[in-house]
Coordinates of C-alpha atoms in Angstrom, one line a residue:
M21 CA -13.7 -68.8 65.1
S22 CA -15.2 -67.5 61.9
T23 CA -16.9 -64.2 61.6
S24 CA -19.5 -63.6 59.0
S25 CA -20.2 -60.4 57.1
A26 CA -22.3 -61.1 54.1
A27 CA -22.0 -58.7 51.2
A28 CA -25.3 -57.2 50.0
T29 CA -24.0 -56.2 46.6
P30 CA -26.1 -56.7 43.4
A31 CA -24.9 -59.3 41.0
V32 CA -24.1 -58.6 37.4
T33 CA -26.1 -60.6 34.9
P34 CA -23.4 -63.0 33.7
E35 CA -24.8 -63.4 30.2
T36 CA -24.9 -59.7 29.4
D37 CA -22.7 -57.4 31.4
A38 CA -19.8 -59.4 32.8
P39 CA -16.4 -59.8 31.2
R40 CA -16.1 -62.9 29.1
D41 CA -12.6 -64.2 29.9
F42 CA -11.6 -67.9 30.1
I43 CA -12.2 -68.2 33.8
R44 CA -15.7 -66.8 33.7
Q45 CA -16.4 -69.1 30.7
I46 CA -15.4 -72.1 32.8
I47 CA -17.7 -70.9 35.6
R48 CA -20.6 -70.4 33.2
E49 CA -20.1 -74.0 31.9
D50 CA -19.9 -75.4 35.4
L51 CA -23.2 -73.6 36.3
G52 CA -24.8 -74.6 33.0
T53 CA -24.0 -78.3 33.3
G54 CA -25.1 -78.4 36.9
K55 CA -21.6 -79.2 38.2
H56 CA -22.0 -76.4 40.7
A57 CA -25.2 -74.8 41.9
A58 CA -23.4 -71.8 43.4
I59 CA -20.0 -70.2 43.1
R60 CA -17.6 -70.1 46.1
T61 CA -14.2 -68.3 45.9
R62 CA -11.7 -67.1 48.4
F63 CA -8.9 -64.5 48.6
P64 CA -6.1 -66.2 50.7
P65 CA -3.2 -63.8 51.5
E66 CA -0.4 -64.7 53.9
P67 CA -0.4 -62.1 56.8
N68 CA 3.3 -61.5 56.6
G69 CA 3.2 -58.1 54.9
Y70 CA 0.9 -55.5 53.5
L71 CA -0.9 -56.1 50.2
H72 CA 0.5 -54.5 47.0
I73 CA -0.8 -53.6 43.6
G74 CA -0.3 -57.2 42.4
H75 CA -2.8 -58.4 45.0
A76 CA -5.4 -56.0 43.6
K77 CA -5.9 -58.2 40.6
A78 CA -6.5 -61.3 42.7
I79 CA -8.9 -59.4 45.0
C80 CA -10.9 -58.0 42.1
L81 CA -11.0 -61.4 40.4
D82 CA -11.9 -63.5 43.5
F83 CA -14.5 -61.1 44.9
G84 CA -15.6 -59.8 41.6
I85 CA -16.5 -63.2 40.2
A86 CA -18.4 -64.2 43.3
R87 CA -20.4 -61.0 43.0
E88 CA -21.1 -61.4 39.3
F89 CA -22.4 -64.9 39.7
A90 CA -24.3 -64.2 43.0
G91 CA -22.0 -66.4 45.0
W92 CA -19.7 -65.6 47.9
C93 CA -16.0 -65.1 48.6
N94 CA -14.2 -65.7 51.9
L95 CA -11.2 -63.8 53.1
R96 CA -8.8 -66.4 54.5
L97 CA -5.5 -65.6 56.1
D98 CA -3.1 -68.4 55.2
D99 CA -1.2 -68.1 58.5
T100 CA 1.0 -71.2 58.5
N101 CA 4.3 -69.4 59.1
P102 CA 4.5 -68.1 62.6
G103 CA 7.2 -65.6 63.4
K104 CA 6.8 -63.7 60.2
E105 CA 3.1 -63.0 60.6
D106 CA 1.6 -60.1 62.6
P107 CA -1.9 -59.0 63.7
E108 CA -1.0 -55.6 62.2
F109 CA -0.8 -57.2 58.7
V110 CA -4.2 -59.0 59.3
E111 CA -5.9 -55.7 60.1
G112 CA -4.2 -54.0 57.1
I113 CA -5.3 -56.7 54.7
K114 CA -8.9 -56.4 55.9
D115 CA -8.8 -52.6 55.6
D116 CA -7.3 -52.9 52.0
V117 CA -10.0 -55.3 50.8
R118 CA -12.7 -53.1 52.1
W119 CA -11.1 -50.0 50.6
L120 CA -11.1 -51.7 47.2
G121 CA -14.9 -52.0 47.6
Y122 CA -15.4 -55.6 48.6
E123 CA -16.8 -57.5 51.6
W124 CA -16.1 -61.1 52.5
H125 CA -18.6 -63.8 53.3
D126 CA -16.6 -65.3 56.2
L127 CA -13.3 -64.3 57.7
R128 CA -11.3 -67.4 58.0
H129 CA -7.7 -68.4 59.0
A130 CA -5.8 -71.5 58.0
S131 CA -5.0 -71.8 61.7
D132 CA -8.8 -72.3 62.3
Y133 CA -8.2 -75.7 60.6
F134 CA -5.0 -76.8 62.4
E135 CA -6.9 -79.6 64.2
V136 CA -8.4 -80.8 60.9
L137 CA -5.1 -80.7 59.1
Y138 CA -3.4 -82.6 62.0
R139 CA -6.1 -85.3 61.8
A140 CA -5.8 -85.4 58.0
A141 CA -2.0 -86.0 58.4
I142 CA -2.7 -88.9 60.7
K143 CA -5.0 -90.3 58.0
L144 CA -2.3 -90.0 55.4
I145 CA 0.1 -91.9 57.7
Q146 CA -2.4 -94.6 58.3
D147 CA -3.0 -95.0 54.6
G148 CA 0.7 -95.3 53.9
H149 CA 0.9 -91.9 52.2
A150 CA 3.1 -90.1 54.7
Y151 CA 6.2 -90.7 56.8
V152 CA 8.3 -89.0 59.4
D153 CA 11.8 -88.2 58.1
D154 CA 14.9 -87.4 60.1
L155 CA 16.9 -85.8 57.3
T156 CA 18.1 -82.3 57.9
A157 CA 16.9 -79.5 55.5
E158 CA 20.3 -79.6 53.8
E159 CA 20.2 -83.4 53.4
M160 CA 16.6 -83.2 52.1
R161 CA 17.7 -80.8 49.4
E162 CA 20.6 -83.1 48.5
Y163 CA 18.2 -86.1 48.2
R164 CA 15.7 -84.2 46.2
G165 CA 17.7 -84.2 43.0
T166 CA 17.6 -81.6 40.3
L167 CA 15.5 -80.7 37.3
T168 CA 17.5 -83.1 35.2
E169 CA 18.3 -85.8 37.9
P170 CA 15.8 -87.8 39.9
G171 CA 15.7 -87.7 43.6
R172 CA 16.6 -90.5 46.0
N173 CA 14.4 -92.0 48.6
S174 CA 15.1 -91.1 52.2
P175 CA 16.5 -93.9 54.3
H176 CA 13.5 -93.3 56.6
R177 CA 10.9 -93.5 53.9
D178 CA 10.0 -97.2 54.6
R179 CA 9.2 -96.8 58.3
S180 CA 6.2 -98.7 59.4
V181 CA 2.8 -97.0 59.9
E182 CA 3.0 -97.7 63.6
E183 CA 6.5 -96.1 63.9
N184 CA 5.4 -93.0 61.9
L185 CA 2.3 -92.6 64.0
D186 CA 4.3 -92.8 67.2
L187 CA 6.9 -90.3 65.9
F188 CA 4.2 -87.9 64.6
H189 CA 2.3 -87.9 67.9
R190 CA 5.6 -87.2 69.7
M191 CA 6.3 -84.3 67.3
R192 CA 2.8 -83.0 68.3
A193 CA 3.7 -83.4 71.9
G194 CA 6.7 -81.2 71.5
E195 CA 9.2 -83.9 72.3
F196 CA 11.7 -83.1 69.5
P197 CA 13.7 -80.0 68.8
D198 CA 13.1 -77.6 65.9
G199 CA 14.0 -79.0 62.5
S200 CA 14.9 -82.5 63.8
K201 CA 12.0 -84.3 62.1
T202 CA 9.6 -83.6 59.3
L203 CA 6.4 -85.3 58.1
R204 CA 6.6 -85.8 54.4
A205 CA 4.1 -87.0 51.8
K206 CA 5.1 -90.3 50.2
I207 CA 4.6 -89.7 46.5
D208 CA 7.4 -90.1 43.9
M209 CA 11.0 -89.1 44.3
T210 CA 11.6 -89.6 40.6
S211 CA 8.8 -87.3 39.4
G212 CA 9.6 -84.8 36.8
N213 CA 7.6 -82.3 38.9
M214 CA 9.9 -81.3 41.8
N215 CA 6.8 -80.5 43.9
M216 CA 5.8 -84.2 43.9
R217 CA 9.1 -85.4 45.3
D218 CA 7.9 -86.3 48.8
P219 CA 7.1 -82.7 49.9
A220 CA 7.1 -81.7 53.5
I221 CA 3.7 -81.6 55.2
Y222 CA 4.6 -80.7 58.8
R223 CA 7.7 -79.2 60.4
I224 CA 8.6 -78.6 64.0
R225 CA 8.7 -74.9 64.9
K226 CA 8.3 -74.0 68.6
V227 CA 7.2 -70.4 67.8
T228 CA 4.3 -68.5 69.2
H229 CA 1.5 -68.2 66.6
Q230 CA -0.3 -64.9 66.3
N231 CA -3.7 -66.7 66.3
T232 CA -3.2 -69.9 68.3
G233 CA -0.5 -68.9 70.8
D234 CA 1.7 -71.8 71.9
A235 CA -0.9 -74.5 71.3
W236 CA 1.1 -76.1 68.5
P237 CA 4.8 -77.0 68.3
I238 CA 4.3 -78.2 64.7
Y239 CA 2.9 -76.3 61.8
P240 CA 1.6 -77.4 58.4
M241 CA 3.4 -76.4 55.2
Y242 CA 1.7 -73.9 52.9
D243 CA 0.9 -76.2 50.0
Y244 CA -0.7 -78.7 52.3
A245 CA -2.8 -76.3 54.3
H246 CA -3.8 -74.1 51.4
C247 CA -5.5 -76.7 49.3
L248 CA -7.2 -78.5 52.2
S249 CA -8.5 -75.2 53.6
D250 CA -10.0 -74.6 50.1
A251 CA -11.6 -78.0 50.3
L252 CA -12.9 -77.4 53.9
E253 CA -14.6 -74.2 52.9
G254 CA -16.3 -75.7 49.9
I255 CA -14.5 -73.5 47.4
T256 CA -15.6 -74.3 43.9
H257 CA -12.9 -72.4 42.0
S258 CA -9.5 -71.8 43.5
L259 CA -8.0 -69.0 41.5
C260 CA -4.3 -68.4 41.7
T261 CA -1.4 -67.0 39.7
L262 CA 0.6 -68.9 37.1
E263 CA 3.6 -69.7 39.4
F264 CA 1.3 -72.2 41.2
E265 CA 0.5 -74.1 38.0
D266 CA 3.2 -76.7 38.9
H267 CA 1.7 -77.0 42.3
R268 CA -1.7 -78.1 41.0
P269 CA -0.8 -81.9 40.8
L270 CA 0.3 -81.7 44.5
Y271 CA -2.8 -79.7 45.4
D272 CA -5.0 -82.4 43.8
W273 CA -3.0 -85.2 45.4
F274 CA -3.6 -83.8 48.9
V275 CA -7.3 -83.2 48.3
D276 CA -7.9 -86.6 46.7
N277 CA -5.9 -88.6 49.3
V278 CA -7.3 -86.9 52.3
D279 CA -10.8 -87.0 50.8
L280 CA -12.6 -84.7 53.3
P281 CA -16.2 -85.2 51.9
S282 CA -15.9 -89.0 52.6
H283 CA -14.4 -88.5 56.1
P284 CA -16.5 -86.3 58.2
E285 CA -14.7 -87.5 61.3
L286 CA -11.9 -85.2 60.3
W287 CA -14.0 -82.1 60.4
E288 CA -17.3 -82.7 62.0
H289 CA -16.1 -81.1 65.2
M290 CA -15.8 -77.8 63.4
R291 CA -19.4 -77.8 62.3
Q292 CA -20.4 -78.6 65.9
A293 CA -18.3 -75.6 67.1
G294 CA -20.3 -73.3 64.7
F295 CA -18.1 -73.2 61.6
R296 CA -20.0 -73.4 58.4
T297 CA -18.2 -76.1 56.3
E298 CA -19.3 -78.2 53.4
P299 CA -16.1 -79.9 52.1
A300 CA -15.8 -80.4 48.4
K301 CA -13.0 -80.7 45.8
P302 CA -12.0 -77.3 44.4
R303 CA -10.8 -76.7 40.9
Q304 CA -7.5 -74.7 40.7
I305 CA -7.4 -72.3 37.7
E306 CA -4.3 -70.2 37.1
F307 CA -4.1 -66.7 35.6
S308 CA -1.2 -64.3 34.9
R309 CA -0.2 -61.9 37.7
L310 CA -0.3 -58.1 37.4
N311 CA 3.2 -56.8 36.6
L312 CA 3.7 -53.1 36.2
S313 CA 6.8 -51.3 35.0
Y314 CA 8.7 -49.0 37.4
M315 CA 7.6 -51.2 40.3
I316 CA 8.7 -54.1 42.5
T317 CA 6.3 -56.6 44.2
S318 CA 8.8 -58.7 46.1
K319 CA 7.7 -58.7 49.8
R320 CA 11.3 -59.0 50.8
K321 CA 12.4 -56.0 48.9
L322 CA 9.4 -53.9 50.0
A323 CA 10.2 -54.8 53.6
Q324 CA 13.9 -53.8 52.9
L325 CA 12.7 -50.4 51.7
V326 CA 10.9 -49.9 54.9
N327 CA 13.4 -51.4 57.3
D328 CA 16.4 -49.5 55.7
G329 CA 14.5 -46.2 55.9
L330 CA 14.5 -45.7 52.2
V331 CA 10.8 -44.9 52.4
D332 CA 8.7 -43.6 55.3
G333 CA 6.8 -46.8 56.0
W334 CA 4.5 -49.3 54.4
D335 CA 2.0 -46.6 53.6
D336 CA 4.6 -44.2 52.1
P337 CA 2.9 -42.8 49.0
R338 CA 5.8 -43.8 46.9
M339 CA 5.2 -47.5 47.7
N340 CA 3.1 -49.8 45.5
T341 CA 1.4 -51.2 48.6
L342 CA -2.4 -50.6 48.5
R343 CA -1.9 -48.5 51.6
G344 CA 0.7 -46.4 49.9
L345 CA -1.3 -45.9 46.7
R346 CA -4.3 -45.0 48.8
R347 CA -2.4 -42.4 50.8
R348 CA -1.0 -41.0 47.6
G349 CA -4.5 -40.3 46.4
F350 CA -5.0 -43.2 43.9
T351 CA -8.7 -44.3 44.0
A352 CA -10.1 -47.7 44.5
S353 CA -12.3 -47.3 41.4
G354 CA -9.2 -46.2 39.4
I355 CA -7.4 -49.4 40.3
R356 CA -10.6 -51.5 39.6
L357 CA -10.8 -49.8 36.2
L358 CA -7.2 -50.9 35.5
I359 CA -8.0 -54.5 36.4
E360 CA -11.1 -54.5 34.3
R361 CA -9.3 -53.1 31.2
L362 CA -6.4 -55.5 31.4
G363 CA -8.7 -58.5 31.6
V364 CA -7.6 -62.0 32.5
S365 CA -5.3 -64.2 30.6
K366 CA -2.6 -66.9 31.0
Q367 CA 0.1 -64.7 29.3
N368 CA 2.6 -63.0 31.6
S369 CA 3.5 -59.5 30.5
V370 CA 4.6 -56.2 32.0
I371 CA 2.0 -53.4 31.9
D372 CA 3.2 -49.8 31.5
Y373 CA 2.8 -47.9 34.8
A374 CA 1.3 -45.1 32.8
I375 CA -1.8 -47.2 32.1
L376 CA -2.5 -47.3 35.9
E377 CA -1.9 -43.5 36.2
N378 CA -4.3 -42.9 33.3
C379 CA -7.0 -45.0 34.9
V380 CA -6.6 -42.9 38.1
R381 CA -6.7 -39.7 36.1
E382 CA -9.8 -40.8 34.2
D383 CA -11.6 -41.5 37.5
L384 CA -10.4 -38.3 39.2
D385 CA -11.3 -36.2 36.2
A386 CA -14.9 -37.2 36.7
T387 CA -15.0 -37.3 40.5
A388 CA -12.6 -34.6 41.8
P389 CA -13.9 -31.1 42.5
R390 CA -11.7 -28.3 41.2
R391 CA -9.7 -25.9 43.5
M392 CA -6.9 -23.4 43.0
A393 CA -3.5 -23.8 44.6
V394 CA -0.1 -22.3 44.0
I395 CA 2.9 -24.6 44.8
D396 CA 5.8 -22.3 43.7
P397 CA 4.5 -18.9 44.6
L398 CA 5.4 -15.5 43.1
K399 CA 3.5 -12.4 44.2
L400 CA 1.5 -10.4 41.7
V401 CA 0.2 -7.0 42.7
I402 CA -2.6 -5.3 40.8
T403 CA -1.6 -1.6 41.1
N404 CA -4.8 -0.1 39.9
L405 CA -6.9 -1.6 42.6
P406 CA -7.2 -0.1 46.1
E407 CA -4.9 -1.6 48.7
D408 CA -7.9 -2.8 50.7
H409 CA -9.8 -4.2 47.7
E410 CA -11.6 -7.4 48.4
E411 CA -14.4 -9.2 46.6
S412 CA -15.9 -12.7 46.3
L413 CA -15.9 -14.5 42.9
T414 CA -18.1 -17.4 42.0
F415 CA -16.4 -20.5 40.5
S416 CA -17.8 -23.8 39.2
N417 CA -16.6 -26.8 41.2
H418 CA -16.5 -28.9 38.1
P419 CA -16.4 -27.6 34.5
K420 CA -18.0 -30.9 33.2
D421 CA -20.6 -31.5 35.8
E422 CA -23.0 -28.8 37.1
S423 CA -24.2 -31.1 39.9
F424 CA -21.0 -30.3 41.8
G425 CA -22.3 -26.8 42.3
T426 CA -20.3 -23.6 42.8
R427 CA -18.1 -22.0 45.5
H428 CA -17.0 -18.5 46.4
I429 CA -13.3 -17.6 46.2
P430 CA -12.0 -14.4 47.8
F431 CA -10.0 -12.0 45.5
S432 CA -7.8 -9.2 46.6
R433 CA -5.2 -6.7 45.2
E434 CA -2.3 -9.1 45.9
V435 CA -2.4 -12.7 44.7
W436 CA 0.0 -15.6 44.4
I437 CA 0.8 -17.0 41.0
E438 CA 3.0 -19.9 39.9
R439 CA 6.6 -18.8 39.3
E440 CA 6.7 -20.7 36.1
D441 CA 3.8 -18.6 34.8
F442 CA 6.1 -15.6 34.5
A443 CA 9.2 -15.3 32.4
E444 CA 11.4 -12.1 32.3
V445 CA 13.0 -13.4 29.1
P446 CA 10.3 -15.6 27.7
P447 CA 11.2 -18.5 25.4
K448 CA 9.7 -18.8 22.0
G449 CA 6.0 -19.8 22.2
F450 CA 5.6 -18.7 25.8
H451 CA 2.0 -17.5 26.3
R452 CA 1.9 -16.6 29.9
L453 CA 2.9 -13.5 31.8
K454 CA 6.0 -11.5 30.6
P455 CA 7.1 -7.9 30.8
D456 CA 4.6 -5.7 29.0
G457 CA 2.6 -8.8 28.2
E458 CA -1.0 -9.6 29.0
V459 CA -2.6 -12.7 30.4
R460 CA -6.0 -13.6 31.7
L461 CA -6.2 -14.0 35.5
R462 CA -8.6 -16.9 35.8
G463 CA -12.1 -15.6 36.7
V464 CA -10.9 -12.1 37.2
G465 CA -9.9 -10.4 33.9
I466 CA -6.9 -9.5 31.8
V467 CA -3.8 -8.1 33.6
K468 CA -0.7 -6.5 32.0
C469 CA 2.8 -6.7 33.6
V470 CA 4.1 -3.1 34.0
E471 CA 6.9 -3.6 36.6
I472 CA 9.2 -6.2 38.0
I473 CA 10.6 -6.2 41.6
K474 CA 13.8 -8.1 42.2
A475 CA 15.4 -9.5 45.3
D476 CA 19.0 -8.9 46.3
D477 CA 20.1 -12.1 44.6
G478 CA 18.6 -10.9 41.3
S479 CA 15.6 -13.2 41.3
V480 CA 12.2 -11.8 40.6
S481 CA 10.3 -11.4 43.9
E482 CA 7.2 -9.5 42.7
V483 CA 5.5 -8.6 39.5
R484 CA 3.2 -5.6 39.3
C485 CA 0.3 -5.4 36.9
T486 CA -2.7 -3.4 35.9
L487 CA -6.1 -5.0 35.5
D488 CA -8.2 -4.0 32.5
P489 CA -11.6 -3.2 34.1
E490 CA -13.3 -3.7 30.7
S491 CA -12.2 -7.3 30.6
R492 CA -14.0 -8.3 33.8
S493 CA -17.0 -10.7 33.7
G494 CA -20.1 -8.9 32.4
M495 CA -18.2 -6.1 30.8
P496 CA -18.0 -5.4 27.0
G497 CA -14.4 -6.4 26.9
A498 CA -14.8 -9.7 28.7
E499 CA -14.5 -11.6 25.4
R500 CA -11.2 -10.0 24.4
K501 CA -8.8 -12.7 23.5
V502 CA -5.4 -13.2 25.0
K503 CA -3.4 -16.4 24.5
G504 CA -2.8 -17.4 28.2
T505 CA -4.9 -17.9 31.3
I506 CA -3.2 -18.5 34.7
H507 CA -4.6 -19.4 38.1
W508 CA -4.0 -17.6 41.4
V509 CA -4.7 -17.6 45.1
S510 CA -5.5 -14.4 47.1
A511 CA -2.4 -13.5 49.2
K512 CA -4.6 -12.0 51.9
H513 CA -6.9 -15.0 52.2
G514 CA -4.8 -17.9 51.0
V515 CA -3.9 -20.7 53.5
A516 CA -0.3 -21.8 53.8
T517 CA 0.0 -25.5 53.1
E518 CA 2.6 -28.3 52.9
I519 CA 2.5 -30.0 49.5
R520 CA 4.2 -33.3 48.9
L521 CA 5.0 -33.9 45.2
Y522 CA 5.2 -37.7 44.7
D523 CA 6.4 -39.5 41.6
R524 CA 7.4 -43.0 40.6
L525 CA 9.7 -44.7 43.2
F526 CA 12.1 -46.0 40.5
N527 CA 13.5 -44.2 37.5
V528 CA 13.8 -47.2 35.2
P529 CA 11.1 -49.5 33.9
T530 CA 12.6 -52.7 35.3
P531 CA 14.2 -51.9 38.7
D532 CA 15.2 -55.5 39.3
D533 CA 17.3 -55.5 36.1
E534 CA 20.9 -54.9 37.2
S535 CA 22.5 -55.3 33.8
D536 CA 23.4 -51.6 33.8
G537 CA 25.7 -52.3 36.7
K538 CA 23.4 -50.8 39.3
T539 CA 21.5 -52.5 42.1
W540 CA 17.8 -52.3 42.4
I541 CA 18.2 -49.8 45.2
E542 CA 20.4 -47.6 43.0
H543 CA 17.4 -47.4 40.7
I544 CA 15.4 -45.4 43.3
N545 CA 14.3 -42.1 41.9
P546 CA 15.7 -39.3 44.0
E547 CA 12.9 -37.0 42.7
A548 CA 10.1 -39.4 43.9
K549 CA 9.3 -37.1 46.8
R550 CA 9.7 -33.3 47.1
I551 CA 8.1 -31.2 49.8
V552 CA 7.2 -27.6 49.0
R553 CA 5.3 -24.8 50.8
G554 CA 2.4 -23.4 48.8
W555 CA -0.9 -21.5 49.1
L556 CA -4.5 -22.8 48.9
E557 CA -7.8 -21.1 48.3
P558 CA -9.7 -21.3 51.7
A559 CA -12.2 -23.9 50.4
A560 CA -9.4 -26.4 49.7
A561 CA -7.9 -26.0 53.2
Q562 CA -11.3 -27.1 54.7
A563 CA -11.0 -30.6 53.1
T564 CA -11.4 -33.7 55.2
P565 CA -8.7 -36.3 55.1
E566 CA -8.6 -38.2 51.8
Q567 CA -10.7 -35.6 50.0
R568 CA -9.3 -35.4 46.5
Y569 CA -9.2 -32.3 44.2
Q570 CA -7.9 -31.3 40.9
F571 CA -5.6 -28.3 41.6
E572 CA -6.2 -26.4 38.4
R573 CA -3.4 -26.7 35.9
L574 CA -1.2 -28.6 38.4
G575 CA -2.6 -32.2 38.9
Y576 CA -4.7 -34.3 41.2
F577 CA -4.1 -34.0 44.9
V578 CA -5.4 -35.6 48.1
A579 CA -5.6 -34.3 51.7
D580 CA -3.2 -36.6 53.5
R581 CA -5.2 -39.2 55.5
L582 CA -3.0 -38.9 58.6
D583 CA -1.3 -35.5 58.6
H584 CA -3.9 -33.1 57.1
R585 CA -5.8 -30.7 59.3
P586 CA -7.7 -27.6 58.2
E587 CA -5.6 -25.3 60.2
S588 CA -2.4 -27.0 58.9
P589 CA -3.2 -28.5 55.5
V590 CA -1.1 -31.3 53.9
F591 CA -1.8 -32.4 50.4
N592 CA -0.2 -35.2 48.4
R593 CA 0.1 -35.2 44.6
A594 CA -1.5 -38.3 43.2
V595 CA -0.8 -37.8 39.5
T596 CA 0.0 -34.9 37.2
L597 CA -2.6 -33.8 34.7
R598 CA -0.6 -35.4 31.9
D599 CA 1.9 -38.2 31.5
T600 CA 5.2 -36.4 32.1
W601 CA 7.2 -39.7 31.8
A602 CA 6.2 -40.2 28.2
K603 CA 8.0 -37.0 27.2
Q604 CA 11.2 -38.2 29.1
A605 CA 11.0 -41.5 27.4
G606 CA 10.7 -39.8 24.0

């Protein structure tokens, strides 16, 4: 049954604030001419996998347009393929849509309409527009022809209406084995559009359905169920990606020949059962899909990554599933910003992944409080402070927004600094800490390196410094200039943390391109996940799951939504502060 959850979001004034792409222009014209009094859209994923970044564009378009024009958008699960569908995916889809900031009008399933679709198929048979075929799948492909050769009529194409009705009823009763018979539309086997060469409408599949159980031994094909579900829901504008452009004539053929508005006997029982339905003919409009470099969107390949253990699950932060991007620390508003900036067109193109990262950076720069963390620690000891020295320093939570307030950070004689902020033999232009060199310790003052302690293997294990007391805040020398400023965490007060450094899953822009002699799996970036142990200032450790911060000078991080606990923090790197891949490409 349907469940309703109406969105109470304000509409944008279409004439002033909304984007002005070709789809919205069509909608404005339809409203202006009175063709439609209200806009009805839907987002219709198949529940056979988790949503990925490509779906985000469809979600933002379907729900966004409904919101802008004060209409509504249904979430419909096109669940016509039992065996590959799972309630887990259904819940995941609902969760992802809400995370992106949208709420549906009605939650529907194509399986809600199985009885209507069955009755509609009977009508097509009675009207001479459908027949039961005995050809096997292989024979059907053989008869179908090619792009340059017309197809051939099935020897069963001219069965009588009575025989077809009898066979179809028996298919429904479960009399025949899987794959032995197929209900096909009778259109044109010589059509230049392969989709119109008598496509299948129903096939026999004695498989338990995740929503209807064992009630049906036959299931409708996607193209048939999809368009009639749109019509049943009164969808005004059926928005889909360009690969469905060749399906539009078939979509219209089914809608026109079933003609739901003129045949209430097909669907009236649904209204009596409480379903809101006002059948109408939808208009299909195609747009280009979202393709990003360094990514794959094939559900089969994404599933292979999970099933072969190449990633840690569908929500692995290296995955381009919405669950993965969320867990990595990408924001819903950052993804919406990307969709808004790319706009809508009919031109397929590949967008640089860096554009997505920059949208996330832009969002996090404005919304993420600042904290200090050290991910590759080196101990720094300030020798001219007492061993038991402790004090509390006040830091701004956001340098660009005073409304974020301030926090207190404990400071002591021993602190952790980043190992890369010290160089025993500094390269040219190095402005951080070096022997006999000075650097500003963020919020503390200027320290000078006076001694280096080395481990048995010759590596630097500790640097000892003196703090210039005149350079501290409020003192006359506080304005003394030094070229470098570094961050730190108090060794006495810092909280040990696991930090997962994530990066792009693939190390080439087009992972599917195997012209270099490597398979797509061989293009996986071995540096896409690194786990290190670091130190946090205490305030960062107290984060709640999914709290995002800018770790100063390091990047944007999120408290892992599943593994993080204040007593055992786990942070994931969402993005670096700058685009490091641009340098590599250069």
